[in-house]
Amino acid sequence: MMNKSPFPGMDPYLEGEMWPEFHDTLIHQIRAQLMPRLQPKYVALLQKYYVVDELGLGVGSESVKRGIYPDVNVARIKEAIADYETITAAAVELISPVPQKTAVLRLDIRDVANRRLVTALEILSPVNKRGPGFRKYLKKRGALLKTKTHLLEIDLLRAGERIPLIGGELPPAPYYVFLSRFTRRPTTEVWPIALRERLPTVPVPLLPPDSDVPLSLQAAVDACFELVGYQNLLDYRQPPLPPLGQEDWDWVAAVASSTSKIER
């Protein structure tokens, strides 16, 4: 049987412990889709960088309860073994947030002749959307926007901060694609993506006068499911995190029930 998500677009259950694996698989599938359209003038190269993640997990947080990325042990309560009569209280063991270095992959499109960075393609990760990692990402983003490099950002995470823009509010949506062409700055093109929609095909700009290359995000996500079979690894019996509104949850539960795994 063909591996396939039960959802028509983005699978909301991927936003959890499977996210790091899915993120890297998606980057590879996007590269595989683009390369035949880029060669021989351009090449898509994987670029790894590291972000220090403060984690920021607190007692009773949903990420701790559900084992959501990053994966840490839940708080445990253990009875203290008293060596003396005066030591009778139970000890409570909790998790101390410890900074961790997290590797993040992005895709750099370069021209073959000069190795110039033409387009940076970023799939946002949780570490890019919270705390110090978000501030560091914005600083790096700001520096890139001062160059003659296009920036394509794909945000398939409902949790965390959004890319700050001015001139109006973002249309309400769980997912977004942002494209900043160096030839049109400060204008940013935005594609809001509804939970029930298929993921769009978006343009990947190159050097003028070369035409944009189309990127089908839906085809890339479908290829990830076909390769790995995420639908067999995700727990469709529980509501996805972060929580959905009741109407969206009713729809998600109805769709997920087609896997015969969900119990309402």
Backbone as JSON, one array per atom type, in Angstrom:
{
  "sequence": "MMNKSPFPGMDPYLEGEMWPEFHDTLIHQIRAQLMPRLQPKYVALLQKYYVVDELGLGVGSESVKRGIYPDVNVARIKEAIADYETITAAAVELISPVPQKTAVLRLDIRDVANRRLVTALEILSPVNKRGPGFRKYLKKRGALLKTKTHLLEIDLLRAGERIPLIGGELPPAPYYVFLSRFTRRPTTEVWPIALRERLPTVPVPLLPPDSDVPLSLQAAVDACFELVGYQNLLDYRQPPLPPLGQEDWDWVAAVASSTSKIER",
  "N": [[0.84, -1.19, 0.0], [0.47, 2.24, -0.75], [2.37, 4.74, 0.87], [0.99, 7.43, 2.59], [-0.16, 10.61, 3.74], [-3.1, 11.15, 5.74], [-4.12, 13.67, 5.5], [-5.0, 16.45, 3.4], [-3.15, 18.49, 2.92], [-0.67, 19.93, 4.8], [0.38, 17.77, 7.38], [-0.78, 18.02, 10.56], [0.16, 16.59, 12.71], [2.84, 16.19, 12.46], [4.19, 18.15, 13.73], [5.88, 17.74, 16.18], [7.52, 15.17, 18.01], [8.53, 13.94, 15.74], [9.37, 15.96, 14.13], [12.17, 16.96, 13.74], [13.3, 14.9, 12.17], [11.55, 14.84, 9.98], [11.89, 17.44, 8.99], [14.54, 17.45, 7.93], [14.3, 15.44, 6.02], [12.43, 16.62, 4.32], [13.88, 18.84, 3.35], [15.78, 17.49, 1.78], [14.08, 16.31, -0.13], [13.02, 18.55, -1.38], [15.32, 19.58, -2.54], [15.87, 17.47, -4.34], [13.7, 17.76, -6.03], [14.14, 20.29, -7.16], [16.69, 20.28, -8.38], [16.88, 19.11, -11.1], [15.72, 21.2, -12.52], [17.35, 23.31, -12.1], [19.96, 22.84, -12.95], [22.16, 23.25, -15.82], [23.22, 25.6, -14.8], [22.82, 26.4, -12.17], [23.13, 25.24, -8.74], [21.89, 23.32, -5.99], [22.74, 23.33, -2.72], [23.25, 21.7, 0.4], [23.28, 23.31, 3.51], [24.58, 23.39, 6.68], [23.93, 24.69, 9.89], [24.36, 25.8, 13.31], [22.37, 26.2, 16.23], [22.01, 27.49, 19.46], [19.89, 26.12, 21.74], [17.75, 27.05, 24.25], [15.79, 25.55, 25.34], [13.69, 25.97, 27.44], [11.7, 24.69, 28.99], [9.06, 24.1, 31.24], [7.68, 23.05, 34.47], [5.03, 20.84, 34.07], [4.56, 21.54, 31.46], [3.17, 21.15, 28.17], [4.86, 20.1, 26.25], [6.67, 18.63, 27.73], [4.99, 16.73, 28.88], [4.05, 15.29, 26.66], [6.28, 14.44, 25.33], [7.23, 15.98, 23.24], [9.23, 17.45, 20.66], [11.98, 19.44, 21.84], [13.16, 16.19, 22.84], [12.78, 15.18, 26.04], [13.13, 13.79, 29.36], [10.3, 13.17, 31.44], [9.21, 14.9, 34.45], [10.07, 13.39, 37.52], [9.02, 11.79, 40.55], [10.59, 10.79, 43.42], [11.0, 8.8, 46.24], [12.95, 9.83, 48.97], [15.7, 8.16, 50.34], [16.16, 7.68, 53.6], [18.93, 8.25, 55.6], [19.11, 9.08, 58.1], [16.97, 9.73, 60.93], [15.91, 12.26, 60.73], [15.67, 12.86, 58.04], [13.09, 12.78, 56.19], [11.44, 13.77, 54.25], [9.99, 13.64, 50.95], [11.84, 13.66, 47.95], [11.74, 15.77, 45.13], [12.3, 15.41, 41.79], [13.19, 17.39, 39.09], [13.37, 18.8, 35.75], [16.14, 20.62, 34.67], [16.43, 23.28, 32.5], [18.75, 22.97, 29.96], [21.12, 24.45, 27.93], [21.32, 23.46, 24.55], [23.09, 22.5, 21.65], [21.75, 22.75, 18.56], [21.49, 21.31, 15.39], [20.74, 22.67, 12.23], [19.42, 22.37, 9.0], [19.62, 24.09, 5.9], [18.81, 25.14, 2.54], [20.93, 26.13, 0.04], [20.96, 27.89, -2.91], [23.14, 28.23, -5.5], [25.02, 29.93, -8.02], [26.77, 28.16, -10.51], [29.09, 29.02, -11.8], [30.31, 31.13, -10.29], [29.89, 30.46, -7.67], [28.23, 32.01, -6.2], [25.88, 32.94, -3.69], [22.62, 32.68, -4.43], [19.89, 32.17, -3.79], [18.52, 31.64, -0.63], [17.01, 29.03, 1.01], [14.87, 28.37, 3.54], [13.53, 26.18, 5.88], [11.6, 26.71, 8.53], [12.45, 25.92, 11.88], [11.54, 24.69, 15.2], [13.45, 25.78, 16.99], [14.19, 28.1, 15.69], [12.08, 29.73, 16.16], [11.59, 30.57, 18.73], [12.45, 32.18, 21.82], [15.93, 32.87, 22.51], [16.91, 31.69, 20.15], [15.12, 32.54, 18.18], [15.58, 35.29, 18.17], [18.25, 35.31, 17.36], [17.95, 34.2, 14.83], [16.46, 36.2, 13.54], [18.36, 38.23, 13.49], [20.34, 37.13, 11.84], [18.79, 36.84, 9.58], [18.18, 39.52, 8.99], [20.72, 40.45, 8.27], [21.13, 39.0, 5.93], [19.15, 40.04, 4.3], [20.21, 42.42, 3.55], [21.83, 41.9, 1.49], [22.4, 40.87, -1.96], [20.68, 38.6, -2.22], [18.11, 36.28, -2.65], [15.47, 35.33, -0.41], [13.74, 32.6, 0.71], [11.32, 31.51, 2.82], [9.87, 28.9, 4.62], [7.27, 28.16, 6.6], [6.03, 25.77, 8.42], [5.04, 25.3, 10.9], [2.81, 25.58, 13.58], [3.21, 26.56, 16.11], [5.09, 29.03, 17.99], [6.96, 32.1, 17.18], [6.15, 34.46, 14.57], [7.43, 35.55, 11.37], [8.39, 38.89, 11.46], [6.62, 41.49, 9.94], [5.79, 44.57, 8.25], [3.24, 47.03, 7.46], [0.74, 45.97, 7.47], [-1.42, 43.38, 8.81], [-0.66, 39.88, 9.1], [-2.53, 37.59, 7.15], [-4.85, 35.47, 8.82], [-3.71, 32.24, 9.47], [-2.51, 28.85, 9.73], [-0.08, 28.14, 8.61], [2.66, 29.4, 6.62], [4.3, 30.82, 3.73], [7.08, 32.74, 2.96], [8.52, 35.09, 0.79], [11.25, 36.94, -0.06], [12.44, 38.87, -2.46], [15.52, 40.04, -3.69], [15.44, 41.98, -5.58], [13.12, 43.35, -5.12], [12.94, 44.41, -2.61], [11.81, 46.57, 0.05], [9.63, 44.8, -0.08], [7.74, 41.9, 0.69], [6.6, 38.82, -0.4], [3.78, 36.92, 0.53], [2.38, 33.82, 1.31], [-0.37, 32.65, 2.75], [-1.44, 29.62, 4.3], [-4.09, 27.51, 4.64], [-5.34, 25.15, 7.07], [-6.83, 23.11, 5.92], [-6.17, 23.09, 3.29], [-4.39, 22.13, 0.27], [-0.84, 22.2, 0.06], [0.92, 24.95, -1.42], [2.26, 25.62, -4.76], [5.19, 27.32, -5.13], [7.21, 30.14, -6.22], [10.7, 29.93, -6.96], [13.13, 32.18, -6.99], [15.73, 33.2, -9.28], [18.84, 34.4, -10.67], [18.42, 37.47, -12.42], [18.35, 37.54, -15.99], [16.95, 35.15, -15.63], [14.19, 32.89, -15.39], [11.79, 32.27, -12.72], [11.87, 29.24, -10.78], [9.53, 26.66, -10.36], [8.35, 25.4, -7.24], [6.83, 22.71, -5.87], [5.39, 22.39, -2.95], [3.56, 20.59, -1.89], [4.01, 18.26, -3.38], [6.58, 17.71, -2.47], [6.2, 17.19, 0.28], [4.47, 14.99, 0.07], [6.25, 13.19, -1.09], [7.98, 12.78, 1.03], [6.35, 11.35, 2.83], [5.85, 9.09, 1.25], [8.39, 8.0, 1.14], [9.16, 7.53, 3.87], [6.89, 6.84, 5.38], [5.36, 8.23, 7.4], [2.79, 8.23, 8.42], [2.48, 5.87, 9.74], [3.92, 6.2, 12.01], [3.02, 8.32, 13.5], [0.93, 9.4, 16.2], [-2.28, 9.29, 15.93], [-4.31, 9.17, 17.71], [-4.47, 11.08, 19.64], [-5.1, 14.6, 20.25], [-3.4, 16.96, 18.14], [-0.52, 18.96, 19.0], [0.47, 22.42, 18.93], [-2.68, 23.1, 20.73], [-5.74, 22.88, 18.86], [-8.51, 24.9, 17.65], [-11.97, 24.15, 18.41], [-13.56, 23.6, 16.11], [-11.63, 23.14, 14.12], [-10.32, 20.96, 15.29], [-12.37, 19.04, 15.29], [-12.56, 18.61, 12.55], [-9.95, 17.67, 11.98], [-9.91, 15.33, 13.54], [-11.88, 13.84, 12.25], [-10.71, 13.46, 9.74], [-8.35, 12.12, 10.43], [-9.39, 9.8, 11.44], [-9.67, 8.1, 9.34], [-7.45, 6.58, 9.25], [-7.89, 4.59, 10.98], [-6.85, 4.69, 13.5], [-7.49, 6.54, 15.38], [-9.22, 7.45, 18.35], [-12.16, 8.71, 19.56]],
  "CA": [[0.0, 0.0, 0.0], [1.24, 3.47, -0.86], [2.46, 5.58, 2.06], [0.35, 8.72, 2.32], [-0.8, 11.27, 4.87], [-4.55, 11.26, 5.59], [-4.49, 15.07, 5.34], [-4.78, 16.92, 2.02], [-2.02, 19.4, 2.86], [0.29, 19.66, 5.86], [-0.11, 16.91, 8.46], [-0.5, 18.75, 11.8], [0.8, 15.71, 13.7], [4.29, 16.21, 12.28], [4.74, 19.17, 14.63], [6.11, 17.03, 17.43], [8.81, 14.5, 18.12], [9.02, 13.56, 14.41], [9.7, 17.14, 13.33], [13.55, 17.06, 13.25], [13.5, 13.93, 11.09], [10.78, 15.3, 8.82], [12.51, 18.66, 8.48], [15.7, 17.13, 7.09], [13.82, 14.69, 4.86], [11.79, 17.58, 3.43], [14.95, 19.59, 2.69], [16.34, 16.63, 0.74], [13.09, 16.13, -1.19], [12.96, 19.82, -2.11], [16.51, 19.63, -3.4], [15.7, 16.5, -5.43], [12.73, 18.31, -6.98], [14.65, 21.49, -7.82], [17.95, 20.12, -9.1], [16.75, 18.98, -12.56], [15.3, 22.48, -13.1], [18.4, 24.3, -11.86], [21.2, 22.55, -13.69], [23.54, 23.22, -15.33], [23.7, 26.92, -14.39], [22.72, 26.55, -10.72], [23.19, 24.02, -7.94], [21.29, 23.45, -4.66], [23.65, 22.71, -1.77], [22.83, 21.69, 1.79], [24.1, 24.11, 4.41], [24.26, 23.1, 8.08], [24.39, 25.63, 10.9], [24.0, 25.38, 14.66], [21.69, 27.18, 17.07], [21.93, 27.09, 20.87], [18.49, 26.09, 22.16], [17.62, 27.12, 25.71], [14.71, 24.62, 25.67], [12.6, 26.73, 28.04], [10.61, 23.82, 29.42], [8.68, 24.28, 32.63], [6.91, 21.98, 35.07], [3.67, 20.73, 33.58], [4.39, 21.98, 30.07], [2.66, 20.1, 27.29], [5.96, 19.46, 25.54], [7.23, 17.62, 28.61], [4.02, 15.65, 29.06], [3.83, 14.51, 25.46], [7.53, 14.07, 24.68], [7.36, 16.73, 22.0], [10.57, 17.96, 20.4], [13.02, 18.46, 22.0], [12.75, 15.03, 23.61], [13.39, 15.12, 27.36], [12.41, 12.95, 30.3], [9.32, 13.88, 32.25], [9.58, 15.04, 35.85], [9.82, 12.18, 38.29], [9.01, 11.93, 42.0], [11.24, 9.62, 44.0], [11.12, 8.87, 47.68], [14.31, 9.9, 49.47], [16.07, 7.09, 51.27], [16.67, 8.4, 54.76], [20.0, 7.65, 56.38], [18.89, 9.52, 59.48], [15.55, 9.9, 61.23], [15.44, 13.61, 60.39], [15.45, 12.98, 56.59], [11.84, 12.05, 55.94], [10.67, 14.37, 53.15], [10.19, 13.09, 49.61], [12.56, 14.55, 47.03], [11.12, 15.95, 43.83], [13.3, 15.6, 40.74], [12.67, 18.13, 37.95], [14.32, 19.02, 34.66], [16.74, 21.94, 34.52], [16.7, 23.58, 31.09], [20.17, 23.0, 29.65], [21.33, 24.84, 26.53], [21.77, 22.41, 23.65], [23.42, 22.94, 20.3], [20.87, 22.07, 17.61], [21.88, 21.45, 13.99], [19.65, 23.02, 11.32], [19.78, 22.35, 7.58], [18.93, 24.94, 4.95], [19.2, 24.87, 1.16], [21.52, 27.28, -0.64], [21.05, 27.81, -4.37], [24.28, 29.02, -5.94], [25.37, 29.82, -9.43], [27.91, 27.25, -10.62], [30.28, 29.72, -12.29], [30.97, 31.96, -9.28], [29.5, 29.96, -6.34], [27.49, 33.08, -5.5], [24.61, 32.56, -3.08], [21.54, 33.32, -5.17], [18.65, 32.04, -3.02], [18.57, 30.83, 0.59], [15.7, 28.43, 1.29], [14.86, 27.99, 4.95], [12.33, 25.6, 6.5], [11.74, 27.13, 9.91], [12.42, 24.9, 12.92], [11.12, 25.25, 16.49], [14.51, 26.58, 17.6], [14.2, 29.39, 15.0], [10.83, 30.45, 16.41], [11.36, 30.81, 20.15], [13.53, 32.62, 22.68], [17.17, 33.37, 21.92], [17.05, 31.19, 18.79], [14.33, 33.41, 17.31], [16.3, 36.58, 18.05], [19.44, 35.07, 16.54], [17.51, 34.0, 13.46], [16.1, 37.51, 12.98], [19.6, 38.97, 13.24], [20.94, 36.54, 10.64], [17.88, 37.17, 8.48], [18.38, 40.92, 8.67], [21.99, 40.6, 7.56], [20.98, 38.44, 4.58], [18.29, 40.94, 3.52], [21.03, 43.55, 3.08], [22.64, 41.41, 0.38], [21.66, 40.57, -3.19], [20.3, 37.19, -2.12], [16.7, 36.03, -2.4], [15.21, 34.52, 0.78], [12.46, 31.88, 0.7], [11.12, 30.91, 4.15], [8.71, 28.01, 4.67], [6.89, 27.99, 8.01], [5.01, 24.73, 8.54], [4.85, 25.1, 12.33], [1.79, 26.47, 14.13], [3.72, 27.15, 17.34], [6.23, 29.92, 17.9], [6.83, 33.44, 16.64], [6.07, 34.62, 13.12], [8.34, 36.52, 10.76], [7.8, 40.22, 11.61], [6.46, 42.29, 8.73], [5.05, 45.8, 8.48], [2.36, 47.39, 6.35], [-0.51, 45.24, 7.58], [-1.36, 42.14, 9.57], [-0.67, 38.64, 8.34], [-3.83, 36.9, 7.1], [-4.83, 34.35, 9.77], [-3.46, 30.92, 8.87], [-1.56, 28.08, 10.54], [1.19, 27.97, 7.9], [2.97, 30.5, 5.71], [5.53, 30.88, 2.96], [7.52, 34.13, 2.77], [9.56, 35.25, -0.24], [11.84, 38.28, -0.2], [13.34, 38.98, -3.62], [16.41, 41.18, -3.48], [15.09, 43.0, -6.57], [11.86, 44.03, -4.76], [12.91, 44.78, -1.2], [11.48, 45.74, 1.21], [8.39, 44.03, -0.25], [7.79, 40.45, 0.92], [5.43, 38.07, -0.85], [3.33, 36.02, 1.59], [1.34, 32.84, 0.98], [-0.98, 31.98, 3.91], [-1.9, 28.28, 3.95], [-5.09, 27.02, 5.57], [-5.15, 23.78, 7.54], [-7.54, 22.15, 5.07], [-5.76, 23.28, 1.89], [-3.15, 21.56, -0.21], [0.28, 23.14, 0.08], [0.99, 25.6, -2.73], [3.48, 25.66, -5.57], [5.71, 28.68, -4.97], [8.36, 30.41, -7.1], [12.07, 30.04, -6.44], [13.77, 33.13, -7.91], [17.14, 33.03, -9.63], [19.42, 35.66, -11.12], [17.82, 38.0, -13.64], [16.95, 37.48, -16.44], [16.43, 33.78, -15.58], [12.83, 32.77, -14.85], [11.6, 31.53, -11.47], [11.67, 27.8, -10.85], [8.41, 26.31, -9.47], [8.55, 24.41, -6.18], [5.58, 22.17, -5.34], [5.56, 21.94, -1.56], [2.74, 19.4, -1.66], [4.73, 17.11, -3.94], [7.73, 17.43, -1.61], [5.7, 16.54, 1.5], [3.99, 13.67, -0.33], [7.43, 12.34, -1.31], [8.48, 12.41, 2.36], [5.48, 10.28, 3.33], [6.08, 7.9, 0.44], [9.7, 7.44, 1.49], [9.32, 7.14, 5.28], [5.66, 6.3, 5.95], [5.12, 8.89, 8.68], [1.45, 7.93, 8.94], [2.61, 4.7, 10.61], [4.7, 6.59, 13.18], [2.34, 9.39, 14.22], [-0.17, 8.96, 17.06], [-3.49, 10.01, 15.56], [-5.34, 9.0, 18.74], [-4.46, 12.25, 20.5], [-5.11, 15.88, 19.52], [-2.05, 17.48, 17.89], [-0.1, 20.16, 19.71], [-0.35, 23.09, 19.93], [-4.11, 22.8, 20.6], [-6.55, 23.47, 17.8], [-9.87, 25.27, 18.0], [-12.87, 23.0, 18.38], [-13.97, 23.3, 14.74], [-10.49, 22.52, 13.43], [-10.08, 19.64, 15.88], [-13.39, 18.13, 14.79], [-12.18, 18.24, 11.18], [-8.73, 16.85, 12.05], [-10.27, 14.01, 14.06], [-12.62, 13.12, 11.21], [-9.76, 13.04, 8.7], [-7.41, 11.14, 10.98], [-10.09, 8.53, 11.7], [-9.54, 7.24, 8.17], [-6.31, 5.69, 9.47], [-8.36, 3.57, 11.93], [-6.01, 4.74, 14.69], [-7.93, 7.56, 16.32], [-10.38, 7.14, 19.17], [-12.72, 9.97, 20.05]],
  "C": [[0.88, 1.25, 0.0], [1.2, 4.26, 0.44], [1.92, 6.97, 1.76], [-0.23, 9.29, 3.6], [-2.31, 11.28, 4.67], [-5.01, 12.69, 5.33], [-4.17, 15.57, 3.94], [-3.56, 17.81, 1.86], [-0.95, 19.02, 3.87], [-0.35, 18.78, 6.92], [0.22, 17.57, 9.79], [0.19, 17.91, 12.86], [2.32, 15.66, 13.53], [4.96, 17.22, 13.2], [4.89, 18.57, 16.02], [7.45, 16.35, 17.4], [9.37, 14.06, 16.77], [9.53, 14.75, 13.61], [11.16, 17.18, 12.87], [13.82, 16.11, 12.09], [12.79, 14.38, 9.82], [11.42, 16.52, 8.18], [13.65, 18.34, 7.52], [15.29, 16.33, 5.86], [13.19, 15.63, 3.84], [12.83, 18.42, 2.67], [15.54, 18.78, 1.53], [15.37, 16.45, -0.43], [12.93, 17.41, -2.02], [14.16, 19.94, -3.04], [16.37, 18.69, -4.6], [14.73, 17.02, -6.48], [13.31, 19.46, -7.79], [15.84, 21.22, -8.74], [17.8, 19.95, -10.61], [16.38, 20.29, -13.25], [16.39, 23.55, -12.98], [19.63, 24.09, -12.72], [21.06, 22.92, -15.17], [24.04, 24.55, -14.75], [23.74, 27.08, -12.88], [22.84, 25.2, -10.04], [22.57, 24.31, -6.57], [22.14, 22.65, -3.68], [23.08, 22.79, -0.36], [23.82, 22.47, 2.64], [23.66, 23.84, 5.84], [24.79, 24.23, 8.97], [23.83, 25.21, 12.25], [23.38, 26.54, 15.43], [21.68, 26.64, 18.49], [20.49, 27.24, 21.32], [18.43, 26.06, 23.67], [16.54, 26.19, 26.23], [13.52, 25.31, 26.3], [11.42, 25.88, 28.45], [10.33, 24.03, 30.89], [7.89, 23.1, 33.15], [5.5, 22.0, 34.51], [3.49, 21.19, 32.16], [3.95, 20.83, 29.21], [3.78, 19.38, 26.56], [6.62, 18.41, 26.4], [6.29, 16.44, 28.73], [3.96, 14.72, 27.86], [5.11, 14.06, 24.77], [7.74, 14.77, 23.36], [8.77, 17.28, 21.88], [10.81, 19.26, 21.14], [12.64, 17.38, 23.0], [13.5, 15.01, 24.93], [12.56, 14.22, 28.24], [11.43, 13.79, 31.1], [9.8, 13.95, 33.69], [9.2, 13.79, 36.61], [9.79, 12.54, 39.78], [9.56, 10.66, 42.6], [11.36, 9.81, 45.5], [12.59, 8.91, 48.07], [14.54, 8.75, 50.44], [16.77, 7.75, 52.45], [17.78, 7.61, 55.44], [19.85, 8.01, 57.86], [17.4, 9.76, 59.67], [15.04, 11.25, 60.76], [15.17, 13.77, 58.9], [14.24, 12.13, 56.23], [11.07, 12.59, 54.75], [10.99, 13.69, 51.82], [10.9, 14.12, 48.74], [11.83, 14.6, 45.69], [12.22, 16.24, 42.81], [12.65, 16.25, 39.52], [13.77, 18.33, 36.92], [14.83, 20.45, 34.69], [16.99, 22.2, 33.04], [18.2, 23.75, 30.86], [20.34, 23.41, 28.19], [21.9, 23.69, 25.71], [22.04, 23.01, 22.28], [22.62, 22.11, 19.32], [21.33, 22.36, 16.18], [20.65, 21.71, 13.13], [20.18, 23.01, 9.89], [18.98, 23.4, 6.81], [19.46, 24.6, 3.55], [19.7, 26.16, 0.52], [21.57, 27.02, -2.14], [22.13, 28.77, -4.84], [24.46, 28.9, -7.45], [26.68, 29.04, -9.54], [29.19, 28.01, -10.97], [31.04, 30.42, -11.17], [30.71, 31.5, -7.84], [28.77, 31.02, -5.53], [26.2, 32.53, -4.93], [23.5, 33.37, -3.73], [20.26, 33.33, -4.35], [18.91, 31.16, -1.81], [17.15, 30.34, 0.87], [15.73, 27.85, 2.69], [13.51, 27.39, 5.32], [12.46, 25.87, 7.99], [11.59, 25.95, 10.86], [11.94, 25.51, 14.23], [12.18, 26.15, 17.12], [14.63, 27.95, 16.94], [13.04, 30.28, 15.42], [10.57, 30.72, 17.89], [12.64, 31.34, 20.81], [14.75, 33.16, 21.96], [17.38, 32.9, 20.48], [16.3, 32.04, 17.79], [15.04, 34.74, 17.09], [17.56, 36.43, 17.19], [19.07, 34.89, 15.07], [17.16, 35.33, 12.8], [17.34, 38.34, 12.65], [20.27, 38.46, 11.97], [20.11, 36.87, 9.41], [18.08, 38.61, 8.03], [19.66, 41.17, 7.89], [21.86, 40.1, 6.12], [20.15, 39.38, 3.7], [19.03, 42.17, 3.02], [21.89, 43.16, 1.88], [21.77, 41.22, -0.86], [21.37, 39.07, -3.26], [18.8, 37.1, -1.88], [16.56, 35.16, -1.15], [13.81, 33.93, 0.7], [12.33, 31.14, 2.02], [9.81, 30.14, 4.17], [8.42, 27.73, 6.13], [5.72, 27.02, 8.09], [4.78, 24.35, 10.0], [3.81, 26.08, 12.85], [2.29, 27.19, 15.37], [4.85, 28.13, 17.05], [5.92, 31.26, 17.26], [6.75, 33.41, 15.12], [7.11, 35.64, 12.64], [7.7, 37.91, 10.87], [7.8, 40.99, 10.29], [5.68, 43.55, 9.08], [4.17, 46.08, 7.27], [1.03, 46.68, 6.37], [-0.31, 43.95, 8.36], [-1.33, 40.94, 8.64], [-2.09, 38.08, 8.29], [-3.78, 35.7, 8.06], [-4.69, 33.01, 9.06], [-2.49, 30.17, 9.78], [-0.17, 27.99, 9.93], [1.39, 29.1, 6.91], [4.22, 30.17, 4.88], [5.83, 32.36, 2.72], [8.63, 34.16, 1.72], [9.98, 36.71, -0.31], [12.83, 38.24, -1.36], [14.24, 40.2, -3.43], [16.09, 42.31, -4.46], [13.83, 43.79, -6.18], [11.82, 44.46, -3.29], [12.57, 46.25, -1.03], [10.21, 44.9, 1.09], [8.65, 42.54, -0.03], [6.49, 39.83, 0.43], [5.08, 37.03, 0.22], [2.24, 35.11, 1.05], [0.82, 32.24, 2.28], [-1.57, 30.64, 3.46], [-2.86, 27.78, 5.02], [-4.84, 25.55, 5.91], [-5.73, 22.76, 6.57], [-7.14, 22.23, 3.6], [-4.53, 22.44, 1.56], [-2.06, 22.63, -0.15], [0.5, 23.7, -1.33], [2.27, 25.26, -3.5], [3.96, 27.11, -5.57], [6.93, 28.88, -5.88], [9.67, 30.43, -6.34], [12.83, 30.96, -7.4], [15.25, 32.84, -8.1], [17.7, 34.39, -10.03], [18.69, 36.17, -12.36], [18.82, 37.87, -14.8], [16.34, 36.08, -16.38], [15.07, 33.74, -14.89], [12.84, 32.03, -13.51], [11.46, 30.04, -11.76], [10.52, 27.44, -9.91], [8.81, 25.23, -8.47], [7.2, 23.97, -5.66], [5.83, 21.64, -3.94], [4.74, 20.69, -1.28], [3.43, 18.15, -2.2], [5.91, 16.72, -3.06], [7.29, 16.71, -0.33], [5.19, 15.14, 1.19], [5.15, 12.7, -0.53], [8.04, 11.91, 0.01], [7.67, 11.26, 2.94], [5.71, 8.98, 2.56], [7.37, 7.21, 0.83], [9.72, 6.82, 2.89], [8.08, 6.45, 5.84], [5.35, 6.9, 7.32], [3.76, 8.55, 9.27], [1.47, 6.71, 9.86], [3.33, 5.02, 11.92], [4.0, 7.63, 14.05], [1.16, 8.84, 15.01], [-1.4, 9.81, 16.78], [-4.61, 9.86, 16.6], [-5.48, 10.22, 19.64], [-4.57, 13.53, 19.67], [-3.68, 16.35, 19.28], [-1.78, 18.71, 18.74], [0.61, 21.09, 18.73], [-1.84, 22.86, 19.69], [-4.77, 23.54, 19.46], [-7.86, 23.99, 18.37], [-10.8, 24.09, 17.79], [-13.27, 22.61, 16.96], [-12.85, 22.62, 13.96], [-10.21, 21.13, 13.97], [-11.12, 18.63, 15.4], [-13.04, 17.66, 13.37], [-10.96, 17.32, 11.17], [-9.06, 15.44, 12.52], [-11.01, 13.19, 13.02], [-11.69, 12.62, 10.12], [-8.85, 11.93, 9.22], [-8.07, 9.8, 11.24], [-10.0, 7.58, 10.52], [-8.36, 6.29, 8.31], [-6.66, 4.54, 10.4], [-7.51, 3.55, 13.19], [-6.58, 5.66, 15.76], [-9.18, 7.12, 17.07], [-10.89, 8.45, 19.74], [-13.64, 9.7, 21.23]]
}
